[in-house]
XYZ file of C-alpha atoms in Angstrom:
696
model
C -27.490 -20.514 -63.463
C -26.340 -16.791 -63.558
C -29.070 -14.192 -63.091
C -29.065 -10.514 -64.118
C -29.906 -8.766 -60.914
C -31.378 -5.750 -60.033
C -30.488 -2.680 -58.376
C -32.254 -3.719 -55.428
C -31.058 -7.303 -55.540
C -27.479 -5.962 -55.955
C -27.873 -3.683 -52.993
C -29.080 -6.851 -51.008
C -26.203 -8.717 -52.231
C -23.782 -5.885 -50.933
C -25.840 -5.755 -47.373
C -25.421 -9.725 -46.646
C -21.493 -9.106 -46.944
C -22.042 -6.386 -43.943
C -24.799 -8.040 -42.236
C -27.112 -5.147 -42.354
C -30.638 -5.319 -42.535
C -32.292 -4.173 -46.306
C -35.125 -2.068 -45.710
C -37.553 -1.851 -48.311
C -41.020 -1.133 -46.564
C -41.068 2.384 -47.992
C -39.885 2.085 -51.184
C -41.433 1.570 -54.573
C -38.828 -1.407 -56.003
C -39.597 -3.857 -53.201
C -39.372 -6.706 -55.638
C -36.170 -9.565 -54.844
C -36.661 -12.861 -56.845
C -36.745 -16.223 -54.571
C -33.558 -17.702 -56.814
C -31.386 -14.671 -55.356
C -32.629 -15.553 -51.698
C -31.834 -19.309 -52.306
C -28.434 -18.203 -53.717
C -27.567 -15.829 -50.403
C -28.627 -18.346 -47.899
C -26.217 -21.196 -49.672
C -23.783 -18.652 -49.679
C -23.288 -18.349 -53.333
C -23.302 -15.401 -55.796
C -26.701 -15.456 -57.705
C -24.493 -13.693 -60.502
C -22.307 -16.391 -60.678
C -22.981 -19.649 -58.416
C -19.497 -20.857 -58.728
C -18.563 -18.041 -56.663
C -19.148 -17.878 -52.926
C -20.224 -14.993 -51.035
C -18.629 -13.792 -47.984
C -21.922 -13.872 -45.881
C -21.873 -12.025 -42.271
C -23.135 -14.042 -39.342
C -26.327 -12.044 -38.963
C -27.289 -13.592 -42.618
C -29.902 -12.792 -45.436
C -31.858 -10.070 -43.391
C -34.648 -8.379 -45.599
C -37.662 -5.919 -44.134
C -40.459 -5.041 -46.332
C -39.405 -7.011 -49.906
C -41.676 -8.676 -52.156
C -40.319 -12.044 -52.732
C -40.982 -13.004 -56.686
C -41.292 -17.081 -56.878
C -41.769 -19.773 -54.484
C -38.878 -19.551 -52.056
C -37.444 -23.078 -52.432
C -34.593 -23.944 -49.762
C -35.562 -27.759 -49.862
C -32.504 -29.575 -48.423
C -30.350 -26.784 -48.278
C -27.534 -26.768 -45.656
C -26.291 -23.681 -44.603
C -24.822 -21.903 -41.702
C -26.545 -18.371 -43.216
C -29.785 -17.360 -41.271
C -32.710 -16.063 -43.194
C -34.848 -12.995 -41.656
C -37.568 -11.795 -43.922
C -39.679 -9.443 -41.707
C -42.648 -7.397 -43.049
C -42.454 -9.029 -46.560
C -44.685 -10.647 -48.969
C -44.105 -14.082 -50.322
C -47.235 -14.684 -52.456
C -45.872 -18.162 -53.769
C -44.667 -19.428 -50.208
C -41.965 -20.921 -48.503
C -40.265 -24.629 -49.040
C -37.579 -25.844 -46.423
C -38.218 -29.246 -46.287
C -35.468 -31.200 -44.794
C -33.231 -28.234 -45.016
C -30.870 -27.583 -42.305
C -30.493 -23.878 -41.231
C -29.041 -21.676 -38.088
C -32.552 -19.894 -37.566
C -35.713 -18.588 -39.598
C -37.288 -15.061 -38.836
C -40.681 -14.436 -40.504
C -42.067 -11.999 -38.317
C -44.996 -10.372 -39.962
C -44.239 -11.662 -43.186
C -47.520 -12.665 -45.809
C -47.535 -16.040 -46.932
C -49.447 -17.904 -49.975
C -51.841 -15.397 -51.323
C -51.092 -16.959 -54.715
C -51.009 -20.584 -55.234
C -53.207 -21.954 -52.863
C -52.792 -25.568 -53.393
C -49.052 -25.387 -52.137
C -48.496 -24.820 -48.224
C -47.819 -21.216 -47.369
C -44.664 -22.205 -45.044
C -43.779 -25.732 -45.674
C -40.888 -26.860 -43.362
C -41.331 -30.722 -42.578
C -38.297 -32.368 -41.266
C -36.388 -29.083 -40.944
C -33.662 -28.298 -38.715
C -32.771 -25.069 -36.976
C -30.253 -24.935 -34.699
C -31.713 -21.939 -32.780
C -35.299 -21.085 -33.561
C -38.290 -20.348 -35.708
C -40.030 -16.724 -35.210
C -43.230 -16.284 -37.448
C -45.100 -13.448 -34.841
C -47.325 -11.581 -36.844
C -47.441 -13.191 -39.925
C -50.326 -14.400 -41.995
C -50.378 -17.537 -44.414
C -53.417 -19.120 -46.230
C -53.618 -22.200 -48.041
C -55.970 -25.269 -49.200
C -53.309 -27.875 -49.113
C -54.620 -30.729 -47.213
C -51.375 -31.443 -45.508
C -51.461 -27.749 -44.094
C -50.674 -24.319 -44.289
C -47.824 -24.255 -41.954
C -45.892 -27.393 -42.312
C -44.018 -28.345 -39.508
C -44.088 -32.056 -39.139
C -40.752 -33.903 -37.847
C -39.207 -30.181 -37.747
C -36.349 -29.977 -34.947
C -35.969 -26.913 -33.703
C -33.121 -26.313 -30.789
C -34.253 -23.063 -29.520
C -38.155 -21.800 -29.459
C -41.412 -21.405 -31.888
C -42.853 -18.166 -32.135
C -46.753 -17.639 -33.844
C -47.754 -15.158 -31.579
C -50.551 -12.735 -33.280
C -50.318 -14.722 -36.213
C -53.072 -15.293 -38.796
C -53.156 -19.342 -40.549
C -56.015 -20.155 -42.803
C -56.785 -23.431 -44.755
C -60.116 -24.538 -46.103
C -59.540 -28.232 -46.692
C -56.608 -29.046 -44.266
C -54.748 -28.066 -41.100
C -53.902 -24.360 -40.485
C -50.537 -25.423 -38.765
C -49.177 -29.241 -38.857
C -47.115 -29.694 -36.255
C -46.957 -33.469 -35.469
C -43.955 -35.011 -34.378
C -42.229 -31.613 -34.109
C -39.489 -31.311 -31.498
C -38.899 -27.906 -29.786
C -36.165 -27.138 -27.356
C -37.233 -23.782 -26.272
C -40.775 -23.459 -25.948
C -43.778 -22.773 -28.494
C -45.634 -19.518 -28.248
C -49.261 -19.626 -30.061
C -50.455 -16.563 -28.089
C -53.219 -14.470 -29.805
C -53.180 -16.902 -32.758
C -56.166 -16.757 -35.106
C -56.412 -19.943 -36.861
C -58.952 -21.465 -39.022
C -58.575 -25.412 -40.366
C -61.317 -27.990 -42.169
C -59.740 -31.586 -41.010
C -60.024 -34.197 -38.473
C -56.337 -33.876 -38.110
C -57.408 -30.532 -36.621
C -56.594 -26.763 -36.973
C -53.443 -27.335 -35.065
C -52.193 -30.602 -35.144
C -49.454 -31.093 -32.353
C -49.684 -35.278 -32.369
C -46.724 -36.601 -30.570
C -45.000 -33.318 -30.645
C -42.307 -32.665 -27.859
C -41.851 -29.212 -26.485
C -38.853 -28.753 -23.884
C -40.252 -25.764 -22.484
C -43.691 -24.055 -22.274
C -46.937 -24.276 -24.769
C -48.939 -21.118 -24.857
C -52.052 -20.501 -26.561
C -53.555 -17.815 -24.654
C -56.340 -15.712 -25.909
C -55.999 -17.803 -29.243
C -59.026 -17.879 -31.746
C -59.184 -21.370 -33.410
C -61.924 -22.592 -35.872
C -62.616 -25.924 -37.180
C -65.925 -26.804 -38.595
C -65.435 -30.763 -38.937
C -62.641 -31.314 -36.379
C -60.673 -29.985 -33.522
C -59.085 -27.155 -33.194
C -56.162 -28.471 -30.970
C -54.880 -32.024 -31.944
C -52.430 -32.727 -29.433
C -52.706 -36.849 -28.644
C -49.333 -37.892 -26.922
C -47.703 -34.341 -26.627
C -44.983 -33.893 -24.400
C -43.959 -30.665 -22.807
C -41.263 -29.835 -20.356
C -42.914 -26.850 -18.587
C -46.410 -25.307 -18.518
C -49.431 -25.921 -21.071
C -51.565 -22.485 -20.987
C -54.592 -22.401 -23.382
C -56.259 -19.313 -20.924
C -59.112 -17.064 -22.679
C -58.695 -19.007 -25.780
C -61.732 -19.146 -28.197
C -61.970 -22.472 -29.721
C -64.869 -23.837 -31.811
C -64.452 -27.183 -33.360
C -66.789 -29.967 -34.758
C -67.468 -33.424 -34.672
C -67.032 -36.369 -32.127
C -63.440 -35.972 -31.753
C -63.715 -33.056 -29.790
C -62.614 -29.515 -29.948
C -59.246 -29.955 -27.663
C -57.689 -33.165 -27.797
C -54.753 -33.992 -25.027
C -55.206 -37.779 -24.806
C -52.202 -39.127 -23.847
C -50.215 -35.978 -23.556
C -47.458 -35.573 -20.809
C -47.130 -31.996 -19.564
C -44.355 -31.200 -16.900
C -45.782 -28.216 -15.310
C -49.085 -26.903 -15.127
C -52.380 -27.101 -17.333
C -54.536 -24.388 -17.857
C -57.438 -23.066 -19.898
C -58.803 -20.585 -17.364
C -61.287 -18.224 -19.148
C -61.145 -20.369 -22.223
C -64.395 -21.025 -24.291
C -64.861 -24.493 -25.995
C -67.640 -24.804 -28.336
C -68.850 -28.192 -30.311
C -71.899 -28.441 -31.645
C -71.982 -32.210 -31.886
C -69.191 -33.443 -30.142
C -66.903 -32.993 -26.938
C -65.191 -29.754 -25.997
C -61.986 -31.075 -24.374
C -60.684 -35.184 -24.717
C -57.993 -35.448 -22.198
C -58.426 -39.027 -21.135
C -54.791 -40.484 -19.957
C -53.176 -36.824 -19.659
C -50.468 -36.625 -17.373
C -49.505 -33.337 -15.439
C -47.056 -32.956 -12.913
C -48.117 -29.865 -11.528
C -51.962 -28.001 -11.701
C -54.591 -28.041 -13.489
C -56.889 -24.994 -14.031
C -59.904 -24.821 -15.281
C -60.901 -21.455 -13.462
C -63.784 -19.470 -15.525
C -63.740 -22.114 -18.372
C -66.894 -22.315 -20.331
C -67.651 -25.276 -22.296
C -70.475 -26.282 -24.224
C -71.567 -29.348 -26.507
C -73.763 -32.082 -27.567
C -72.685 -35.545 -27.568
C -73.705 -38.904 -25.748
C -69.965 -38.996 -24.385
C -68.579 -36.496 -21.825
C -68.068 -32.789 -22.894
C -65.287 -32.426 -20.741
C -63.264 -35.914 -20.237
C -60.511 -36.493 -18.146
C -60.774 -40.103 -17.635
C -57.688 -41.984 -16.389
C -55.644 -38.735 -16.056
C -52.839 -38.397 -13.597
C -52.415 -34.845 -11.949
C -49.505 -34.153 -9.694
C -50.991 -30.966 -7.868
C -54.428 -29.373 -7.747
C -57.264 -29.714 -10.129
C -59.141 -26.238 -9.765
C -62.124 -25.301 -11.456
C -63.356 -21.945 -9.437
C -65.080 -18.940 -10.108
C -67.883 -19.182 -12.924
C -67.464 -22.862 -14.869
C -70.030 -23.378 -17.039
C -70.285 -27.055 -18.630
C -73.150 -27.505 -20.849
C -74.046 -30.711 -22.729
C -77.518 -31.553 -23.844
C -77.222 -35.036 -24.520
C -74.545 -36.813 -22.006
C -72.169 -36.036 -19.114
C -70.972 -32.704 -18.624
C -67.659 -33.706 -16.759
C -66.058 -36.844 -16.895
C -63.333 -37.845 -14.226
C -63.724 -41.422 -13.984
C -60.488 -43.065 -12.701
C -58.715 -39.834 -12.237
C -55.675 -39.372 -10.169
C -55.190 -35.915 -8.100
C -52.617 -36.008 -6.046
C -53.185 -32.868 -3.728
C -57.133 -30.926 -4.075
C -59.370 -31.148 -6.507
C -61.462 -28.266 -6.034
C -64.683 -27.622 -8.384
C -66.189 -24.793 -6.472
C -68.866 -22.736 -8.434
C -69.330 -25.213 -11.213
C -72.350 -24.983 -13.306
C -72.924 -28.174 -15.006
C -75.913 -29.237 -16.861
C -75.785 -32.771 -18.531
C -78.257 -35.798 -19.629
C -78.670 -39.413 -19.426
C -78.199 -42.071 -16.685
C -74.811 -42.087 -17.045
C -74.947 -38.650 -14.779
C -73.856 -35.014 -15.426
C -70.702 -34.983 -13.094
C -68.559 -38.299 -13.211
C -66.000 -39.586 -10.877
C -66.297 -43.350 -10.591
C -63.439 -44.813 -8.876
C -61.404 -41.655 -8.907
C -58.620 -40.670 -6.316
C -58.142 -37.365 -4.719
C -55.030 -37.553 -2.316
C -56.092 -34.302 -0.685
C -59.586 -33.061 -0.405
C -62.525 -32.790 -2.631
C -64.563 -29.538 -2.778
C -67.736 -28.822 -4.648
C -68.834 -25.977 -2.491
C -71.308 -23.704 -4.238
C -71.453 -26.028 -7.465
C -75.027 -26.171 -9.394
C -75.238 -29.577 -11.358
C -78.348 -30.721 -12.642
C -79.643 -33.547 -14.801
C -83.121 -34.042 -15.850
C -82.744 -37.748 -17.064
C -80.293 -39.024 -14.555
C -77.704 -38.353 -11.512
C -76.516 -35.107 -11.328
C -73.252 -36.221 -9.377
C -71.918 -40.140 -9.668
C -68.961 -40.448 -7.682
C -69.218 -44.006 -6.907
C -66.406 -45.553 -5.428
C -64.299 -42.588 -4.942
C -61.312 -42.044 -2.896
C -60.418 -39.076 -0.971
C -57.366 -39.094 1.035
C -58.693 -35.748 3.640
C -62.483 -34.550 3.289
C -65.480 -33.807 1.106
C -66.835 -30.359 1.013
C -70.197 -30.226 -0.230
C -71.267 -26.661 1.458
C -73.800 -24.805 -1.155
C -74.016 -27.478 -3.489
C -77.153 -27.750 -5.184
C -77.579 -30.845 -7.011
C -80.914 -31.793 -9.008
C -81.120 -35.361 -10.465
C -83.917 -38.528 -11.829
C -84.062 -41.752 -11.589
C -83.030 -44.485 -8.921
C -79.301 -43.962 -8.712
C -79.947 -40.742 -7.025
C -79.266 -37.040 -7.378
C -75.707 -37.512 -5.571
C -74.474 -41.111 -5.672
C -71.752 -41.687 -3.269
C -71.910 -45.696 -3.565
C -68.703 -46.975 -2.004
C -67.095 -43.928 -1.882
C -64.280 -43.147 0.911
C -62.981 -40.110 2.434
C -60.423 -40.322 5.443
C -61.493 -36.629 6.606
C -64.985 -35.741 7.202
C -67.894 -35.039 4.549
C -69.401 -31.911 5.694
C -72.753 -30.573 4.079
C -73.708 -27.586 5.920
C -74.796 -24.008 5.922
C -72.157 -21.224 5.045
C -72.184 -19.225 8.241
C -71.912 -15.824 6.474
C -75.177 -16.598 4.085
C -77.290 -19.232 5.531
C -80.132 -19.533 2.894
C -77.945 -18.984 -0.091
C -75.499 -21.894 0.968
C -77.700 -24.363 1.987
C -77.084 -27.963 0.186
C -80.081 -28.708 -1.853
C -80.581 -32.053 -3.512
C -83.595 -32.816 -5.374
C -84.892 -35.936 -7.127
C -88.683 -36.744 -8.204
C -88.145 -39.829 -9.243
C -85.367 -41.450 -6.822
C -83.378 -40.716 -3.988
C -81.735 -37.492 -3.288
C -78.706 -38.867 -1.569
C -77.437 -42.537 -2.201
C -74.638 -43.402 -0.222
C -74.361 -47.287 0.601
C -71.174 -48.579 1.850
C -69.782 -44.874 2.387
C -66.669 -44.617 4.743
C -66.085 -41.833 6.501
C -62.782 -41.430 8.337
C -63.843 -38.078 10.425
C -67.538 -36.553 10.728
C -70.568 -36.995 8.187
C -71.976 -33.583 8.772
C -75.521 -33.132 6.695
C -76.725 -30.694 9.315
C -77.200 -28.035 6.227
C -78.489 -30.742 4.098
C -82.092 -29.767 2.614
C -83.034 -33.175 0.539
C -86.524 -34.087 -1.271
C -86.888 -37.610 -3.070
C -89.521 -39.421 -4.595
C -88.331 -43.197 -3.881
C -89.861 -46.104 -2.355
C -86.757 -46.715 -0.551
C -85.462 -43.513 1.007
C -84.856 -40.044 -0.051
C -81.278 -40.267 1.909
C -79.744 -43.564 1.547
C -76.931 -44.557 4.229
C -77.454 -48.106 4.409
C -73.995 -49.824 5.409
C -71.977 -46.585 5.713
C -69.339 -46.087 8.036
C -68.488 -43.021 9.804
C -65.498 -42.574 12.236
C -66.350 -40.331 14.469
C -69.633 -38.143 14.453
C -73.049 -38.469 12.912
C -75.324 -35.006 12.306
C -78.218 -35.002 10.445
C -81.232 -32.431 9.878
C -84.354 -35.010 9.906
C -86.839 -32.091 9.579
C -85.244 -30.728 6.024
C -85.675 -34.153 4.551
C -88.567 -35.004 2.694
C -89.700 -38.168 0.575
C -92.734 -37.596 -1.946
C -93.229 -41.405 -2.375
C -96.426 -42.504 -0.431
C -94.889 -44.539 2.433
C -91.512 -43.533 1.439
C -88.614 -43.381 4.200
C -86.692 -39.970 5.026
C -83.449 -41.976 5.741
C -82.183 -45.583 5.229
C -79.478 -46.140 8.089
C -79.554 -49.832 8.154
C -76.079 -50.795 8.741
C -74.996 -47.250 9.547
C -72.051 -47.204 12.076
C -70.841 -44.342 13.996
C -69.070 -43.258 17.148
C -71.435 -40.622 18.334
C -74.507 -38.371 17.345
C -75.180 -34.899 16.913
C -76.365 -33.669 20.288
C -78.644 -31.380 18.730
C -80.773 -34.214 17.943
C -82.982 -35.885 20.469
C -83.633 -39.383 20.506
C -87.239 -39.333 20.085
C -86.284 -37.693 16.418
C -84.138 -40.074 15.643
C -86.467 -42.938 17.016
C -88.913 -41.435 14.298
C -87.168 -41.732 11.708
C -85.842 -45.026 11.794
C -89.943 -45.935 12.704
C -91.148 -43.902 9.281
C -90.961 -46.958 7.041
C -93.325 -49.537 8.739
C -92.596 -51.838 6.032
C -88.858 -52.482 6.521
C -87.583 -53.335 10.181
C -84.189 -53.767 10.952
C -82.556 -54.225 14.239
C -78.977 -52.647 13.459
C -80.106 -49.093 13.689
C -81.801 -49.250 17.038
C -78.643 -51.493 18.399
C -76.216 -49.006 16.736
C -78.168 -46.004 18.526
C -78.395 -47.458 22.080
C -74.612 -48.666 21.680
C -74.056 -45.171 20.888
C -76.173 -43.814 23.710
C -74.483 -46.592 26.283
C -70.993 -45.390 25.210
C -72.128 -41.778 26.267
C -73.619 -43.000 29.715
C -77.349 -42.273 28.379
C -78.877 -45.159 30.099
C -82.748 -43.753 29.659
C -81.850 -43.068 26.175
C -80.740 -46.456 25.853
C -83.952 -48.345 26.946
C -86.127 -45.741 24.940
C -84.412 -47.208 21.976
C -84.320 -50.763 22.798
C -88.454 -50.539 23.497
C -88.697 -48.533 20.156
C -86.817 -51.401 18.510
C -89.454 -53.809 19.616
C -92.435 -52.138 19.079
C -91.347 -51.446 15.319
C -90.396 -54.989 15.404
C -94.214 -56.081 16.512
C -95.870 -53.473 14.216
C -93.752 -54.554 10.709
C -92.965 -58.143 10.947
C -95.076 -60.779 9.982
C -95.203 -63.223 12.926
C -98.147 -65.690 14.185
C -100.371 -63.549 16.255
C -100.272 -65.511 19.462
C -96.414 -64.125 19.384
C -97.598 -60.857 18.412
C -100.017 -60.497 21.005
C -97.734 -61.869 23.900
C -95.260 -59.092 22.550
C -97.826 -56.361 23.089
C -98.748 -57.986 26.382
C -95.043 -57.474 27.736
C -94.720 -53.996 26.190
C -97.819 -53.012 28.263
C -96.875 -55.021 31.438
C -93.035 -54.880 31.589
C -91.900 -52.344 28.816
C -90.581 -55.443 26.902
C -88.809 -56.511 30.206
C -87.019 -52.726 30.071
C -89.719 -51.675 32.893
C -90.470 -53.945 35.445
C -91.542 -51.503 37.399
C -94.729 -51.205 35.104
C -95.778 -54.551 36.770
C -95.573 -53.340 40.242
C -98.017 -50.526 38.819
C -100.590 -53.207 37.536
C -100.076 -54.982 40.568
C -101.154 -51.859 42.630
C -103.775 -50.742 40.184
C -105.172 -54.455 40.815
C -105.171 -54.080 44.651
C -107.073 -50.720 44.359
C -109.899 -52.207 41.891
C -110.258 -54.891 44.439
C -110.444 -52.652 47.550
C -112.927 -50.582 45.528
C -114.896 -53.495 44.740
C -115.086 -54.980 48.072
C -115.794 -51.838 49.396
C -119.062 -51.814 47.290
C -120.184 -55.060 47.842
C -118.620 -55.723 51.941
C -121.984 -54.632 53.376
C -124.064 -57.574 52.377
C -120.952 -59.798 50.912
C -118.608 -59.796 53.787
C -119.442 -60.199 57.748
C -117.663 -60.922 60.960
C -119.259 -64.144 62.242
C -120.030 -64.037 66.047
C -119.589 -67.025 68.958
C -121.965 -68.614 70.466
C -124.736 -68.325 67.212
C -125.213 -64.603 67.626
C -126.025 -62.982 64.739
C -122.812 -61.754 62.466
C -121.627 -58.291 62.569
C -120.417 -56.248 59.626
C -116.904 -55.821 59.253
C -115.572 -52.303 59.606
C -114.258 -50.491 56.490
C -110.519 -51.057 57.740
C -111.274 -54.718 57.619
C -112.963 -54.586 54.075
C -109.703 -52.879 52.883
C -107.297 -55.463 54.430
C -109.639 -58.219 53.395
C -108.904 -57.091 49.718
C -105.094 -56.798 50.357
C -104.735 -59.757 51.715
C -106.362 -61.346 48.764
C -104.491 -59.431 45.952
C -101.007 -58.912 47.444
C -99.068 -61.846 47.531
C -97.051 -62.731 50.536
C -98.734 -59.998 52.323
C -101.202 -61.215 55.531
C -102.673 -59.061 57.546
C -105.264 -61.366 59.277
C -108.278 -59.862 58.421
C -109.299 -62.587 55.977
C -109.574 -64.691 59.163
C -112.072 -62.298 60.947
C -114.174 -61.176 58.184
C -115.915 -63.999 55.785
C -118.225 -63.892 52.704
C -121.881 -64.691 52.925
C -124.100 -67.040 50.572
C -125.613 -64.312 49.089
C -125.048 -62.920 45.906
C -122.535 -60.074 47.081
C -120.964 -62.969 48.769
C -120.361 -64.894 46.040
C -119.227 -61.947 43.921
C -116.805 -61.320 46.245
C -115.316 -64.792 46.108
C -115.059 -64.371 42.388
C -113.225 -61.097 42.408
C -110.923 -62.307 45.195
C -109.865 -64.951 42.956
C -109.113 -63.211 40.143
C -107.565 -60.205 42.149
C -105.358 -63.318 43.688
C -104.266 -64.494 40.209
C -103.482 -61.034 38.771
C -101.442 -60.533 41.798
C -99.283 -63.469 41.950
C -99.214 -62.605 38.060
C -97.921 -59.055 38.324
C -95.845 -60.135 41.240
C -94.039 -62.788 39.200
C -93.512 -60.376 36.556
C -92.311 -57.662 38.354
C -90.126 -59.955 39.776
C -88.817 -61.581 36.590
C -88.271 -58.317 35.003
C -86.460 -56.715 37.726
C -83.819 -59.447 37.699
C -83.312 -59.395 33.970
C -82.918 -55.875 34.043
C -80.536 -56.237 36.855
C -78.813 -58.701 34.968
C -78.435 -56.316 31.851
C -76.918 -53.762 33.552
């Protein structure tokens, strides 16, 4: 089909031959028919399609034109580039399956006339170099998308920096299965979509280079704003300072199963979703760091707000600064089964969640380096604040300055079965002790549950302030294992449940204790709950003191154990009586000198009673029928000693005898009782002393 060309179109034909740009932005005659551009891109003369045009390598270059009609380059294969900068293309551009060197559409407006068509329709296009659409604007209502790059193959980079793309019935940018060879920049993009496919759809796309959406402003009322499940990026993926508001249960940003061979960052991003998750990144693989510094995410969903379950991170997971995660219906952060090959730093995190599943979850997570929750503030009014059951940390856990408030029997902080090869530290920050204290509260359950916790280094809880409301214990360390030292602050642990214990340390093992907490304090804590007696805590404490050479503390511990047992264990009264008898007379065999004290007390009583009754009840008989004489005071004392102390004979009993008076009879009874008690206490002393020697 031949065309009669206008003056502007004739000028364009000449500029194409010389490779010069046709500048029309300041001219009145700006219109160029789409068919003219199509012919020139194909290398044909629009006046006679049978005639070729010798097109310069710089291609068709137009600035400021108004393109009349839809520019149809479908299935065109050409070596001629297309450059339409600052132009207006009201009927849009289509290049389905086309094969071109590159396309440049900088600051161009598309699709303001027929909204039923895609404004820029480039599915399966093949560009050997790049696609530049920086600063462009495009609008349509087509359900497939406003800018369609599905299945496209672009050898270089793709740029939509500063572009504005809108769609009231579908995605703004549909780039599913897109393959890009040199990076993709969507920085400062402003896009609005209305589809569960997403405002920006990058499903299964591959970007060989970096993908950036820094400072982008994205909206979608009923779906995600970024849908990038199974995305592959060979360098970094940044969404820093992006403003993203999605809707629905699919979430605001979706990166499920994505693979990023570089860094993933959402620093200072703002994610919103009134009825769904903010970030869905389950099973994502990131070879370097994941940065969430100063991220703010808000939503309302039963599932997690920020979800990274099963993710694999080759570097750090960092969320520092003022990170705010707010979910009114479920967990704020879900990291179950995540694997982080370096450190996980959740420092300064502010998280609010709801429900029994917890606010921050990292069940079964693995952190090869160090885990830090320093200065974080985590709250859940209807469940745990932090659940880290079976967490595995290659180094230590830093809880300095953590504030966690939860509810229920799972505890405010739950570390059941967790493992840390380094130390677990919850202590005061030196620079500001009042502000950086670790505060755990739970009005309806334990403050800390750490049953079967395994710590390779120290367990340092001397900065812990814990308030629980549990019928068991405010701090539960049952069956925990600590490789080195345990440091606690018993004075700052409270249990509001009537009769509830401060600590449950049944099965807790360790090598040494904090020297700042004396033995009596430890013993008082272990005896707080008289309902439940366990021997192991006492035996562990005694073994620790014995290893340190503190023999006195060993004896005090073992005696306290037996007293706790007699006070709380159900047993026959005869056995209980005998137990208390051995406590008062022998210190349960650990203080045999008590029997010797009782023997001396018995002897003193015998002496006192003998001196009281001896004047009329004890005489020295005389020879030849003479009247008997009173025994001297010395003889009276010696008679009492002879009677009371076994194996002691002074001969006074042979010289002084009792009379037949009432006083004499009383002395006989006193002597018999004293003798029995004396032999009894002497025997107990001998047995106890022998046992003590054997034990040492």
